[in-house]
XYZ file of C-alpha atoms in Angstrom:
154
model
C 0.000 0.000 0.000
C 0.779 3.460 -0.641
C 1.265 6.460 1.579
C -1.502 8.411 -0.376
C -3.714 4.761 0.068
C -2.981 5.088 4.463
C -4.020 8.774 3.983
C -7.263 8.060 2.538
C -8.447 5.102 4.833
C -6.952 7.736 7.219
C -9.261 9.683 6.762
C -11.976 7.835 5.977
C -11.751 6.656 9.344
C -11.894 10.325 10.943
C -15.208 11.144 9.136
C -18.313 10.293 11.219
C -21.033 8.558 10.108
C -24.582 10.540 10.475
C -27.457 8.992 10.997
C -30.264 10.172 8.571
C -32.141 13.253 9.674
C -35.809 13.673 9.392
C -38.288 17.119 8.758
C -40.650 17.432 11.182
C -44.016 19.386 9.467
C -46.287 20.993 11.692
C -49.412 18.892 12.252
C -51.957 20.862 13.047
C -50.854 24.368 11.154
C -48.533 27.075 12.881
C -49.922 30.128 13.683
C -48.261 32.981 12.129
C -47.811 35.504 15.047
C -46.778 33.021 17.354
C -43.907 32.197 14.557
C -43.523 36.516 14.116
C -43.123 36.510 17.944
C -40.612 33.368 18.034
C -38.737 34.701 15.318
C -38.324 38.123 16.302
C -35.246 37.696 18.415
C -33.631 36.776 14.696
C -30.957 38.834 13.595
C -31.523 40.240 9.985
C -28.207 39.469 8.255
C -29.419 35.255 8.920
C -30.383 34.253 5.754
C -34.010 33.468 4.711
C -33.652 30.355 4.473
C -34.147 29.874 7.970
C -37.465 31.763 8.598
C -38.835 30.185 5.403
C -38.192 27.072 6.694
C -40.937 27.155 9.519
C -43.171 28.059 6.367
C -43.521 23.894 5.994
C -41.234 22.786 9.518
C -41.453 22.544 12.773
C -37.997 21.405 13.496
C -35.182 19.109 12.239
C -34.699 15.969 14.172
C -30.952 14.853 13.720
C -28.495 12.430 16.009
C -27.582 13.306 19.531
C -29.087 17.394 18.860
C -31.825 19.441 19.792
C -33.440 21.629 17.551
C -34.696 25.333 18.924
C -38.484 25.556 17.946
C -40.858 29.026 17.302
C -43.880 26.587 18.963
C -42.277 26.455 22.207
C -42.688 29.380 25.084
C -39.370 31.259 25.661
C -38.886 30.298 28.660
C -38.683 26.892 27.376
C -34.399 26.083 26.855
C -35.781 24.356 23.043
C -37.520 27.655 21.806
C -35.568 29.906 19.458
C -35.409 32.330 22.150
C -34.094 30.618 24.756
C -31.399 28.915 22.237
C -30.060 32.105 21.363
C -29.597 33.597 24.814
C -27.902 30.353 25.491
C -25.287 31.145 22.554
C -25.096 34.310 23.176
C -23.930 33.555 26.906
C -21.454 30.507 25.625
C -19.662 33.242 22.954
C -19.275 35.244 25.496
C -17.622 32.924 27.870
C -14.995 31.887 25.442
C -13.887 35.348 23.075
C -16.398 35.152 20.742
C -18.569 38.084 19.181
C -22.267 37.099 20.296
C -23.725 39.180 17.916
C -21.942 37.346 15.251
C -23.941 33.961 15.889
C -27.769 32.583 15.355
C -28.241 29.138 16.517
C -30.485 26.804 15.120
C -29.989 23.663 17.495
C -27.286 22.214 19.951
C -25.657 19.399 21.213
C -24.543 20.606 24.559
C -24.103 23.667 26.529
C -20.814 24.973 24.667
C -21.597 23.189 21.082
C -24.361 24.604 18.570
C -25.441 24.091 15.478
C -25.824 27.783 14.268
C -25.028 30.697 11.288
C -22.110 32.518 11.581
C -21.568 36.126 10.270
C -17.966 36.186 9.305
C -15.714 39.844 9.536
C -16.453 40.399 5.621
C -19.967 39.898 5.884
C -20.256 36.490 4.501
C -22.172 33.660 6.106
C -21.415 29.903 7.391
C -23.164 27.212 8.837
C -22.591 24.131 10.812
C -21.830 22.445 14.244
C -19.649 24.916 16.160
C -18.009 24.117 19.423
C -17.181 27.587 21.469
C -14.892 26.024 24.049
C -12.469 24.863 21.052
C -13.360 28.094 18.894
C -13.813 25.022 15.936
C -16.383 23.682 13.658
C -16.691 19.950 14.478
C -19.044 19.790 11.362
C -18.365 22.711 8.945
C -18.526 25.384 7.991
C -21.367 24.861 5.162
C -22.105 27.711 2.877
C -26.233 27.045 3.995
C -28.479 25.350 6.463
C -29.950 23.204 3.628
C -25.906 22.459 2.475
C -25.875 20.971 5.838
C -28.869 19.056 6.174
C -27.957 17.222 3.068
C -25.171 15.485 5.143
C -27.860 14.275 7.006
C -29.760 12.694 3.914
C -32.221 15.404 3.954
C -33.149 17.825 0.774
C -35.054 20.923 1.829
């Protein structure tokens, strides 16, 4: 075997396997002020991606993660809300700009999956660990770009 054949199984070895993802539609309807209310707390340079996807979704079910819902009260820690006070506090703990961050869902209490607004105004996605300052999954030019790895198309 080659050295370029122990650096592939290499890292094909370091890439985790996902299990699929799944949509979750709303079942009974949404109800559009509760979503204006939810939503309200998001920053306007997040791309519209992620409003429009309540349009159809409730939330995005994926391995080991929790995904911040508009349904749910604030003071409940899986509402939108509540996820991006969290972030906000976890940035600030460990150097980073909070108002360069939107969360979507989390793992744990330092590790989010969330937009980020980069210094020249361009935007990332993926799994972001503050206590590292690292991507674990990412970055992904889109929410949907990341999904995908999950087996799901928006």
């Amino acid at each position: 075997m080659t050295a370029s054949h122990y650096e592939g199984l290499i890292e094909m070895l370091d890439a985790p396997e996902k299990e699929p993802g799944r949509l979750i539609p709303w079942i009974r309807g949404f109800d559009p002020d509760v979503i204006e209310f939810s939503l309200a707390c998001v920053p306007d340079w997040v791309p519209s991606e992620y409003r429009e996807f309540f349009n159809s979704y409730v939330a995005f079910e994926f391995e080991y993660g929790e995904w911040f819902a508009p349904n749910q009260p604030p003071s409940d820690p899986s509402s939108v809300q509540a996820g991006y006070s969290s972030l906000r506090e976890a940035a600030e703990a460990f150097g980073a700009d909070p108002d360069a961050w939107f969360p979507v869902g989390m793992f744990d209490g330092d590790d989010y999956v969330a937009y980020h607004r980069k210094d020249d105004g361009a935007i990332e996605f993926g799994r972001y660990h503050f206590l590292d300052r690292e991507f674990l999954d990412g970055p992904y030019p889109s929410m949907a770009e990341w999904m995908q790895t999950y087996g799901v198309e928006l």
